[in-house]
Tab-separated table of C-alpha atoms (C1' of nucleotides) in Angstrom:
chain	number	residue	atom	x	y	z
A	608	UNK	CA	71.611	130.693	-100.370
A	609	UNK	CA	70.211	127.670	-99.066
A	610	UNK	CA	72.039	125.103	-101.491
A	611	UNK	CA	74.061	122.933	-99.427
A	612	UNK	CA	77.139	122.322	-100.967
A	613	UNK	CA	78.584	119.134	-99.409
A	614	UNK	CA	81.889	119.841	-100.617
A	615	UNK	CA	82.366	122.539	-98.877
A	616	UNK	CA	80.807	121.480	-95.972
A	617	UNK	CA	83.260	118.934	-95.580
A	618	UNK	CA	85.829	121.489	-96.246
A	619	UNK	CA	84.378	123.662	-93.352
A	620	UNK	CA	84.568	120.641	-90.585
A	621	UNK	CA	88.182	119.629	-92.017
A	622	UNK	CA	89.385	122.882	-91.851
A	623	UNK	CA	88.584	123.394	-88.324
A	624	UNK	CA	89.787	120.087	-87.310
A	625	UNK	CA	93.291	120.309	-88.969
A	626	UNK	CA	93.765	124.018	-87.443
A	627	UNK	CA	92.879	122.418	-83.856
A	628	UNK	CA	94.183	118.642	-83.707
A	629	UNK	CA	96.436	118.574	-87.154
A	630	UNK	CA	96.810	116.462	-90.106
A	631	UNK	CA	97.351	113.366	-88.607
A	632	UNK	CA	94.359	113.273	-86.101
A	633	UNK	CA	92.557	114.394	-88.889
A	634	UNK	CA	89.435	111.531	-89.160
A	635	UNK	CA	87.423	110.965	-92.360
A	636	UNK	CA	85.021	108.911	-89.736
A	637	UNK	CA	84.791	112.156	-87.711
A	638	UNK	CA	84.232	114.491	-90.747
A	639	UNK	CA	81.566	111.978	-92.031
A	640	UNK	CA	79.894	112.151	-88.695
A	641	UNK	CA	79.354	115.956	-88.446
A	642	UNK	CA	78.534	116.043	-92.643
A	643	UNK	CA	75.884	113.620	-92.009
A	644	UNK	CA	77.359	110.750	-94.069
A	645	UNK	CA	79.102	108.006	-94.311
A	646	UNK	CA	82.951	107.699	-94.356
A	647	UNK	CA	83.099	106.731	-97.104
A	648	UNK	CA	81.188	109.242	-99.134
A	649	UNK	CA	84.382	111.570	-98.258
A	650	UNK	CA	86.665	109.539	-100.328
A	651	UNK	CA	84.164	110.272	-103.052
A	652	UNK	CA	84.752	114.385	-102.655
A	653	UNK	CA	88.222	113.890	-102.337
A	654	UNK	CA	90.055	110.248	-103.027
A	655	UNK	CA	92.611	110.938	-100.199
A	656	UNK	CA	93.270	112.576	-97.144
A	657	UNK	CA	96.147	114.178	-98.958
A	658	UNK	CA	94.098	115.688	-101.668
A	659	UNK	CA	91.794	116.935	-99.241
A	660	UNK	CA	94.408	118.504	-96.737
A	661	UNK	CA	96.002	119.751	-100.500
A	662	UNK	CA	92.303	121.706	-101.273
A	663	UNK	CA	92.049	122.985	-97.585
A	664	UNK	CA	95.594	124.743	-98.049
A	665	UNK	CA	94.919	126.003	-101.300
A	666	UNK	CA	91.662	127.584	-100.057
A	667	UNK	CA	93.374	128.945	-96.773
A	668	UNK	CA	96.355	130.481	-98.573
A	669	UNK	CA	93.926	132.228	-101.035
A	670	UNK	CA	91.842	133.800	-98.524
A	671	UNK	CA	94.876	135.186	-96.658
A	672	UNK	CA	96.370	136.279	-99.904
A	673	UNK	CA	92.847	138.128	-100.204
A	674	UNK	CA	92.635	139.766	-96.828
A	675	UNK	CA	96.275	140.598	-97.083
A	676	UNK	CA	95.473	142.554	-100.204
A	677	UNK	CA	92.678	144.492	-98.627
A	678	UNK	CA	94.288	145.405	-95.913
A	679	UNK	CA	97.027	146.931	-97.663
A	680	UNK	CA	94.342	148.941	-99.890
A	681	UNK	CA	92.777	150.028	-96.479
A	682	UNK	CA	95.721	151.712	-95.014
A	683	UNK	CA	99.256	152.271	-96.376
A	684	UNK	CA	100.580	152.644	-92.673
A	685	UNK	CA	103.366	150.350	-91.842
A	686	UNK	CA	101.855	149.713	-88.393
A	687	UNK	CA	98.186	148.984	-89.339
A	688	UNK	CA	99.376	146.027	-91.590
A	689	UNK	CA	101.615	144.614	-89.788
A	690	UNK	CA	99.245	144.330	-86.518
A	691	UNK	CA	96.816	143.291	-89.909
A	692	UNK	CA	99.035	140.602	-90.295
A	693	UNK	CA	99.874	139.550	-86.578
A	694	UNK	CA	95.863	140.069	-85.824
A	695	UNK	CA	95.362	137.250	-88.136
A	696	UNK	CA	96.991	134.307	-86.560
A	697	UNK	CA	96.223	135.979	-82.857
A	698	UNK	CA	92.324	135.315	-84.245
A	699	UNK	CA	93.126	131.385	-84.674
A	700	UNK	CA	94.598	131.542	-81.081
A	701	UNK	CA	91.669	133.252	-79.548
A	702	UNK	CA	88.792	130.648	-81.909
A	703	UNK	CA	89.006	128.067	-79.520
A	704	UNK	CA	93.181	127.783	-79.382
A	705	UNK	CA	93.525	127.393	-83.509
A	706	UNK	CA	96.832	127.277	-84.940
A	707	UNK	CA	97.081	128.783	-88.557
A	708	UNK	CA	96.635	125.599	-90.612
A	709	UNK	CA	99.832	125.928	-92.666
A	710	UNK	CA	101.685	126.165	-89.336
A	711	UNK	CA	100.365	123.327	-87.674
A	712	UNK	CA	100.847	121.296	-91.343
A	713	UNK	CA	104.145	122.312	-91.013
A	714	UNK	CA	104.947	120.455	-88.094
A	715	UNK	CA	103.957	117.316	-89.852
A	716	UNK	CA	105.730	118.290	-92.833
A	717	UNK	CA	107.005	114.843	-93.430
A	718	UNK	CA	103.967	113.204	-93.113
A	719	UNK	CA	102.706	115.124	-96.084
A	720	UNK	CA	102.146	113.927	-99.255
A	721	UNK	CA	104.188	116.722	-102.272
A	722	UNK	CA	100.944	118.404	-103.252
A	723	UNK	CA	100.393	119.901	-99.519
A	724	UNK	CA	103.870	120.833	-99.070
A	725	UNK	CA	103.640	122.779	-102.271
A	726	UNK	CA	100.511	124.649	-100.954
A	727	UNK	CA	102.558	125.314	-97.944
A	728	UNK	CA	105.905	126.639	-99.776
A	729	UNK	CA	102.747	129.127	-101.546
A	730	UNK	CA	101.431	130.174	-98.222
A	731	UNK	CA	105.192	131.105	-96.569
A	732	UNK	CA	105.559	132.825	-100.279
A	733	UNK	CA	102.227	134.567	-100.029
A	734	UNK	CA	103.133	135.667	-96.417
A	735	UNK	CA	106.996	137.061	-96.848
A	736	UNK	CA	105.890	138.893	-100.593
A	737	UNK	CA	103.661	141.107	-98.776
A	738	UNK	CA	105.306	141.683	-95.684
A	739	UNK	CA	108.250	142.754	-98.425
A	740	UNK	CA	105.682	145.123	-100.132
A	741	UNK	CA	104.808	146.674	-96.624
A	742	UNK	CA	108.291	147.151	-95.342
A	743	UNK	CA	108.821	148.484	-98.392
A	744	UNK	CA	106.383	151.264	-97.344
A	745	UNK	CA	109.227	152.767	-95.246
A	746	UNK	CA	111.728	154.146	-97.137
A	747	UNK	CA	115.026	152.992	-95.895
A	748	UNK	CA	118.583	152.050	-97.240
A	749	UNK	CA	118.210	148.554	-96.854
A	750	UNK	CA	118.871	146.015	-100.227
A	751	UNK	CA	116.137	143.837	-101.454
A	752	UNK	CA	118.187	140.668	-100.217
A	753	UNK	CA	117.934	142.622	-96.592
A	754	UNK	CA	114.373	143.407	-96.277
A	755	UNK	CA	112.877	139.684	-98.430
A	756	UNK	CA	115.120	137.883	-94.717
A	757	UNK	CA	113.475	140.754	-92.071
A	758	UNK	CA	110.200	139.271	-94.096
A	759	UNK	CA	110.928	135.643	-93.787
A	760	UNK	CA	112.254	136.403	-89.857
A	761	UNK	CA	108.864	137.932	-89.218
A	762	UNK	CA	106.826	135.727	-90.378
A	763	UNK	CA	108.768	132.303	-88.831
A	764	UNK	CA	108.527	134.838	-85.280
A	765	UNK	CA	105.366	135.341	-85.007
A	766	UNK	CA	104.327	131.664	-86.181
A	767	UNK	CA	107.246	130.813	-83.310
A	768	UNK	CA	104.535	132.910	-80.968
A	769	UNK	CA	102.076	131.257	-81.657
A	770	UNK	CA	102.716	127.623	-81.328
A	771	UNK	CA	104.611	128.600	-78.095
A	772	UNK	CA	101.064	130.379	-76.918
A	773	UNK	CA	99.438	127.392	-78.056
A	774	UNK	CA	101.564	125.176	-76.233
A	775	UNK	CA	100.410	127.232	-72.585
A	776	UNK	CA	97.282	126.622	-73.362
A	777	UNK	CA	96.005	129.027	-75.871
A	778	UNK	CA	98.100	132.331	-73.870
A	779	UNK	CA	96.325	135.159	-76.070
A	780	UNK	CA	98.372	137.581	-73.185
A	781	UNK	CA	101.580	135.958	-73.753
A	782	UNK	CA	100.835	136.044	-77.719
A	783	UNK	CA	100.353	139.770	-77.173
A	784	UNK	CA	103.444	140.096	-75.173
A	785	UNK	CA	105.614	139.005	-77.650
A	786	UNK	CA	104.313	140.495	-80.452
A	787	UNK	CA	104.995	143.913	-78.254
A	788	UNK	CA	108.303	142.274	-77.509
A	789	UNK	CA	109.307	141.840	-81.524
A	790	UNK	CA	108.394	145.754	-82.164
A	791	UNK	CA	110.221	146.522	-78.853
A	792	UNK	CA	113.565	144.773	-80.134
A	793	UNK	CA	112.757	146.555	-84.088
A	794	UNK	CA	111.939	143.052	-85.636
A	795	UNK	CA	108.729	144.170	-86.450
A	796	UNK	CA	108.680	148.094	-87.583
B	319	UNK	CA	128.633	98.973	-70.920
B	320	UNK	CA	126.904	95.707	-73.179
B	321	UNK	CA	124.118	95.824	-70.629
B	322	UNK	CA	120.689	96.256	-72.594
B	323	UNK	CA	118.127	98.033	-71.070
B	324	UNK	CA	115.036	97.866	-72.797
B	325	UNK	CA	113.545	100.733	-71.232
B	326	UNK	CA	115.910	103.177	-72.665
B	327	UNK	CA	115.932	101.259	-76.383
B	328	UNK	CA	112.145	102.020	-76.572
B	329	UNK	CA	112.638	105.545	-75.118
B	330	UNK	CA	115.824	106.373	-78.016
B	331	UNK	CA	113.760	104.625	-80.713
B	332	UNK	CA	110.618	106.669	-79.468
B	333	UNK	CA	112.054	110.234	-79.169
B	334	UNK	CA	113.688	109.990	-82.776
B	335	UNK	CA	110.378	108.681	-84.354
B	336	UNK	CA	108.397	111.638	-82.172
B	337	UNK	CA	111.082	114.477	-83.202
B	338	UNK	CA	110.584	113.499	-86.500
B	339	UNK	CA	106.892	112.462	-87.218
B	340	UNK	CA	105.643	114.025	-83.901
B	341	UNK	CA	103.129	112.065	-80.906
B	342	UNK	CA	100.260	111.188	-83.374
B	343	UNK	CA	102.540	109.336	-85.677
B	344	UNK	CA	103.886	107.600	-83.294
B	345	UNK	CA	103.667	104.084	-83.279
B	346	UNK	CA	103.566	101.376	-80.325
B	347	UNK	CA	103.775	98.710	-83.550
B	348	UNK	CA	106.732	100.714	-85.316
B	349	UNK	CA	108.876	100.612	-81.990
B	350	UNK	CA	108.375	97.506	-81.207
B	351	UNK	CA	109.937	96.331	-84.649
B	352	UNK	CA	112.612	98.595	-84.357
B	353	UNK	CA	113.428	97.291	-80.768
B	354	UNK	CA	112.625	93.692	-81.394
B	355	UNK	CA	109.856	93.212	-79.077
B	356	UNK	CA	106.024	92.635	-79.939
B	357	UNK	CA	103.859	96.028	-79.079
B	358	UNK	CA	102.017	94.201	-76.422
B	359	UNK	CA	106.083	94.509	-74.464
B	360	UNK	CA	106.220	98.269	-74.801
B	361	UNK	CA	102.759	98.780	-72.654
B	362	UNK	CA	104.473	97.165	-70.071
B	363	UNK	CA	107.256	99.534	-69.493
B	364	UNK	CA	104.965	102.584	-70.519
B	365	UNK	CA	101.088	101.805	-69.780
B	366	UNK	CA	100.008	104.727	-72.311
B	367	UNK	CA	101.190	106.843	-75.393
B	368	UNK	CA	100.644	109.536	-72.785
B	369	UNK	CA	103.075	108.139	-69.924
B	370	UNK	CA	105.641	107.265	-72.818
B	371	UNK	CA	105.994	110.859	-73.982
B	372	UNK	CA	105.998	112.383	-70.425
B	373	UNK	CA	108.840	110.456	-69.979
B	374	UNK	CA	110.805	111.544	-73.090
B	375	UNK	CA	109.576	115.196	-72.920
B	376	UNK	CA	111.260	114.930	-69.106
B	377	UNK	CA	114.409	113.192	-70.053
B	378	UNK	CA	114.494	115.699	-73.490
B	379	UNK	CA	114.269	118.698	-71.172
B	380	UNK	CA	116.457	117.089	-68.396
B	381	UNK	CA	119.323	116.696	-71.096
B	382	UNK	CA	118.560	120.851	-72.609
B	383	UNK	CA	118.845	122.020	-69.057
B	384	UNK	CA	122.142	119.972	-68.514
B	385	UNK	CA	123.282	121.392	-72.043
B	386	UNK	CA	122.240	125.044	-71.533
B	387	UNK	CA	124.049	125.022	-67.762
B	388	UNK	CA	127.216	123.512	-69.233
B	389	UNK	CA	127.374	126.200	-71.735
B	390	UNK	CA	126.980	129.266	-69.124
B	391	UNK	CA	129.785	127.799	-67.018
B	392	UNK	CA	132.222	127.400	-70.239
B	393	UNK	CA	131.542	130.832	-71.346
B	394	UNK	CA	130.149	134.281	-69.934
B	395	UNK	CA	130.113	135.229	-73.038
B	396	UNK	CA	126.601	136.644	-74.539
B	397	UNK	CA	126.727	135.958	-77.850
B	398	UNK	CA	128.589	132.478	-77.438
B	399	UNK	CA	125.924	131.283	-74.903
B	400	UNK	CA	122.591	132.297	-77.568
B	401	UNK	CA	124.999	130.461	-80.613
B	402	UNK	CA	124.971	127.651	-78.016
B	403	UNK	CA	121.149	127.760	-77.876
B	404	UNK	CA	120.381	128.592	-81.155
B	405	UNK	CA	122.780	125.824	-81.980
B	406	UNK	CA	120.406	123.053	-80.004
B	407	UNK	CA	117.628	123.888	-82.527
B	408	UNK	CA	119.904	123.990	-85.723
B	409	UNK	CA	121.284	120.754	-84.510
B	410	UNK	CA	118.109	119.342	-84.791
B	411	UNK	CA	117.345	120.404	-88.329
B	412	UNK	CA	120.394	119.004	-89.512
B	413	UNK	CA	119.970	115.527	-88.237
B	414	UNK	CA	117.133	114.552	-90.841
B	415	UNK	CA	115.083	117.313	-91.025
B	416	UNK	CA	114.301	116.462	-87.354
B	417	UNK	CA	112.250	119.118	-84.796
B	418	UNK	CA	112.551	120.113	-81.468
B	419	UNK	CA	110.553	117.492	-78.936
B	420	UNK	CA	108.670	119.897	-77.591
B	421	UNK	CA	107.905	122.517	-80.530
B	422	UNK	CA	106.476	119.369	-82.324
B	423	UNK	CA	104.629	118.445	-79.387
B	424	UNK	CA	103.400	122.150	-79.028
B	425	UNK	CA	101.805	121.906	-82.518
B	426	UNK	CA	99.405	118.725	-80.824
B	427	UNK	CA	98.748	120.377	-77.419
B	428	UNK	CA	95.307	119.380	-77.740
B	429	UNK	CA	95.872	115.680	-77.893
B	430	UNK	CA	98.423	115.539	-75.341
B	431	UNK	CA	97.334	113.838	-71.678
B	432	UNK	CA	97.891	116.343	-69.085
B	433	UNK	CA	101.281	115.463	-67.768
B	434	UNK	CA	102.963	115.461	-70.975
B	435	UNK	CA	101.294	119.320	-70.958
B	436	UNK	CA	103.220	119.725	-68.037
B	437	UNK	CA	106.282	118.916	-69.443
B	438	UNK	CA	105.944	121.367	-72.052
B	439	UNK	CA	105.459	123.889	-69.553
B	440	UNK	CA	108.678	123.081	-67.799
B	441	UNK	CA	110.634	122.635	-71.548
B	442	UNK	CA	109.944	126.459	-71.868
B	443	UNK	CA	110.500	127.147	-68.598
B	444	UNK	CA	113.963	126.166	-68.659
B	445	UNK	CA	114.691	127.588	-71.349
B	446	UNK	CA	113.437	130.910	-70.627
B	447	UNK	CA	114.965	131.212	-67.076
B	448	UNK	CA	118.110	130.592	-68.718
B	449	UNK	CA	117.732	133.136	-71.481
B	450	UNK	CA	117.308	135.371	-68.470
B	451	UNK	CA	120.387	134.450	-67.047
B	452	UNK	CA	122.197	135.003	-70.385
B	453	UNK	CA	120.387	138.411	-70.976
B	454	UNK	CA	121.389	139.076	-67.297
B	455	UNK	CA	125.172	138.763	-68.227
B	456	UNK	CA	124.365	142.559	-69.986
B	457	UNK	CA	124.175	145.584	-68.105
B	458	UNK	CA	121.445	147.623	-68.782
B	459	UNK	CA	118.736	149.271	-67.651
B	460	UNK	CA	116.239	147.466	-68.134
B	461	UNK	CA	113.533	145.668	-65.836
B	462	UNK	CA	113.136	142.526	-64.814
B	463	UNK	CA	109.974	141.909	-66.356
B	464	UNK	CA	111.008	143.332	-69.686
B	465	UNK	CA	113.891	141.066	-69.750
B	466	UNK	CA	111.518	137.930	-68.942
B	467	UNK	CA	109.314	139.313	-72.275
B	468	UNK	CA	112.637	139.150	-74.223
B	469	UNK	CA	113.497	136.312	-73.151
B	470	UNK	CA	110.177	134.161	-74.222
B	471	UNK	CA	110.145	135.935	-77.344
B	472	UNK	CA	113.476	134.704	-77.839
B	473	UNK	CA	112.321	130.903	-77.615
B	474	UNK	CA	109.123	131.498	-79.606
B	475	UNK	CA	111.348	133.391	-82.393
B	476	UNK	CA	113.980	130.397	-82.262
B	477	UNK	CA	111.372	127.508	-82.451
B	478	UNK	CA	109.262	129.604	-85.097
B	479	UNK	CA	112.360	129.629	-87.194
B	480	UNK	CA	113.029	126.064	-87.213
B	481	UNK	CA	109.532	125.554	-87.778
B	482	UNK	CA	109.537	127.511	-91.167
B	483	UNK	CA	112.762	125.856	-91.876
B	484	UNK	CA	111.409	122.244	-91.629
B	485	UNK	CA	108.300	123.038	-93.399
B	486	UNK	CA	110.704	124.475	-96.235
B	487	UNK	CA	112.478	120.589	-95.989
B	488	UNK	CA	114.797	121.196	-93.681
B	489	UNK	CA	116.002	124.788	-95.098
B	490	UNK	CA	119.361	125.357	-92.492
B	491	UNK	CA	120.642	127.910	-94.673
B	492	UNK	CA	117.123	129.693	-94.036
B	493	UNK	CA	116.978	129.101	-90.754
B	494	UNK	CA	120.507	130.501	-90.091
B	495	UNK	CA	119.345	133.609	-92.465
B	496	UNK	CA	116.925	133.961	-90.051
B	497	UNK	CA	118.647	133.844	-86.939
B	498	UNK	CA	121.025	136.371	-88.330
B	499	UNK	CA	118.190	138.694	-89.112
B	500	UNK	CA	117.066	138.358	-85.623
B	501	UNK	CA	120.419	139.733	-84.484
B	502	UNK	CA	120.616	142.329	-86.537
B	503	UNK	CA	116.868	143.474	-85.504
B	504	UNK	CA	118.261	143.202	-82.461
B	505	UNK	CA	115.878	140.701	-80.990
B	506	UNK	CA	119.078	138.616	-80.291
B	507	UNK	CA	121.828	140.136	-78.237
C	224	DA	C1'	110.040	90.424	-64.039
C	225	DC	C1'	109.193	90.470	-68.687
C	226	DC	C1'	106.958	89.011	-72.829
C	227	DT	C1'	103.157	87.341	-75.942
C	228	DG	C1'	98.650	86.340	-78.935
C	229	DA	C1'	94.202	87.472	-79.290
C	230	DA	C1'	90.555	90.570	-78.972
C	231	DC	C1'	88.383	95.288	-79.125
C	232	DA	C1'	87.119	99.679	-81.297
C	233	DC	C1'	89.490	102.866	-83.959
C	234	DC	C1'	91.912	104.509	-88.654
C	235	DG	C1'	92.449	105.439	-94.332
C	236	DT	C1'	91.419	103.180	-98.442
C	237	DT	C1'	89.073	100.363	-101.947
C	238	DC	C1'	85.248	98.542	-104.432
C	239	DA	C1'	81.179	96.410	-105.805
C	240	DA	C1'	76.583	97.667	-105.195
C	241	DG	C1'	72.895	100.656	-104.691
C	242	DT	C1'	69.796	105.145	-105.892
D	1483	DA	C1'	76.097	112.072	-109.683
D	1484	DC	C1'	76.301	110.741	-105.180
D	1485	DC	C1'	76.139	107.518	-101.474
D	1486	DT	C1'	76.777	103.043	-98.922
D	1487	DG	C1'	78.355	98.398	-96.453
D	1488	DA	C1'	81.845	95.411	-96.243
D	1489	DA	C1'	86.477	94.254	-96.407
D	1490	DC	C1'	91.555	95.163	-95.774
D	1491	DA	C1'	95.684	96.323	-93.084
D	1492	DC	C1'	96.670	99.684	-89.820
D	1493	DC	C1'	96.263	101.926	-84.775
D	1494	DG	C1'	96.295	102.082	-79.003
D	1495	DT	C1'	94.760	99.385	-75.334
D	1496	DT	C1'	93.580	95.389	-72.441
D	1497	DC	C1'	94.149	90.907	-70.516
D	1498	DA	C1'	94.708	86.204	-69.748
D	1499	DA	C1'	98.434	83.251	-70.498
D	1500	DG	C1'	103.029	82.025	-70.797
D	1501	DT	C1'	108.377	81.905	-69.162
DNA sequence: ACCTGAACACCGTTCAAGT
DNA sequence: ACCTGAACACCGTTCAAGT
């Protein structure tokens, strides 16, 4: 198609820039400026920067919720999802040292106005409900209570590894390493 | 001591403001008012943003290391010396919903001047040799190099955990969940 | 030695005005 | 329906000027 949609346009750039520099550094002069408008024209998209950060989490969490899905329709192998799931926040680290965009919200949590932070409680939920339906995969004596905290441990580890291989500089190796290092230990099966 | 050193009142007012709202947030106006001084006074005793968070990243990982060595020398003890450093982090949480310096600094790595980069290096760095040294206490068979992998993915796990917690507003009974379910993985000793 | 007011180019937001 | 320029109060930074 060669309509040019400028809303998502503008979603494309602001995506990109939260996921590298964060909500806060986040410029509506900047977004204008690759768009090929004015500032202000932004505001007329999307009134604030919080409804705009509010659409680019909503939009995230549904495409993860989507490639979650078809990865567990691929392959009902414990291992393939789960380096499914770790292979998808190692891809922001390798795109130019990305963080996930609901992790790198989350640091700025309280500079978020209530609609983002309730796209962000949907992504963690998104997340830990199918890491639950994978570990499920595995048949094992554990209680529901048991497995629904391994979930929410895995998924605040590996978003742990990833800020802390953002932090060295984008370390995809170190990333790797303690990925390898969770299955090692038997956080991640 | 009544002596007032205005140095330090910008640097306490400026690491509170940073843990909780992180470096972009930050505000050379905001401390000022807080301290009682116009903004112009705080470029004199830090030039930058950049010099003013080297200098609390160093003094924040100055005080950790100090923390970390007094708990080793109280207690040999494994599991008494990880509640120690999981304990820094939860510590943190519970004073306003308030983040590690340097995990909140992590999530900006990209804006950060170089030497506050280097800072961040060094945070982790301390805190992974001494993880090391804690692991150490152990017998076992293991290498050197697999106990330095353990030992990272230790710190990533730990910040990762109060990073989901914060983003869940200040969840400590989820972050404590999760710590727990890193032990009984066995990620934590 | 320490502080200040004023200026500069940035920021999100608003709004009347244009097509 | 979509865009714009101008204004507002913010921001870090600089600098000449004050004590």
């Amino acid at each position: 198609v060669t309509t040019i949609d400028t809303r998502q346009t503008i979603m494309n750039a602001a995506r990109a820039m939260v996921q590298y520099r964060g909500y806060n550094a986040l410029s509506f002069r900047e977004i204008a400026k690759e768009v090929g408008v004015k500032s202000a024209s932004i505001h007329y998209h999307f009134p604030t920067k919080g409804d705009l950060a509010t659409a680019l989490a909503r939009r995230y969490t549904d495409d993860l919720a989507a490639y979650l899905d078809g990865l567990l329709s691929a392959s009902q192998d414990v291992h393939d999802c789960i380096d499914g799931f770790t292979g998808f926040f190692r891809g922001a680290l390798l795109k130019d040292n990305r963080m996930c965009l609901c992790g790198i919200l989350a640091a700025e949590h309280v500079d978020l106005p209530t609609d983002v932070r309730a796209e962000l409680e949907r992504f963690t939920q998104v997340c830990v409900r199918w890491l639950v339906k994978v570990l499920s995969l595995k048949k094992s004596a554990k209680g529901k209570a048991v497995v629904q905290r391994q979930a929410l441990a895995i998924f605040a580890a590996v978003e742990g590894a990833q800020l802390v291989a953002r932090s060295r500089g984008g370390d995809v190796a170190g990333f790797d390493q303690t990925i390898e290092a969770y299955r090692t230990a038997g956080l991640l099966p």
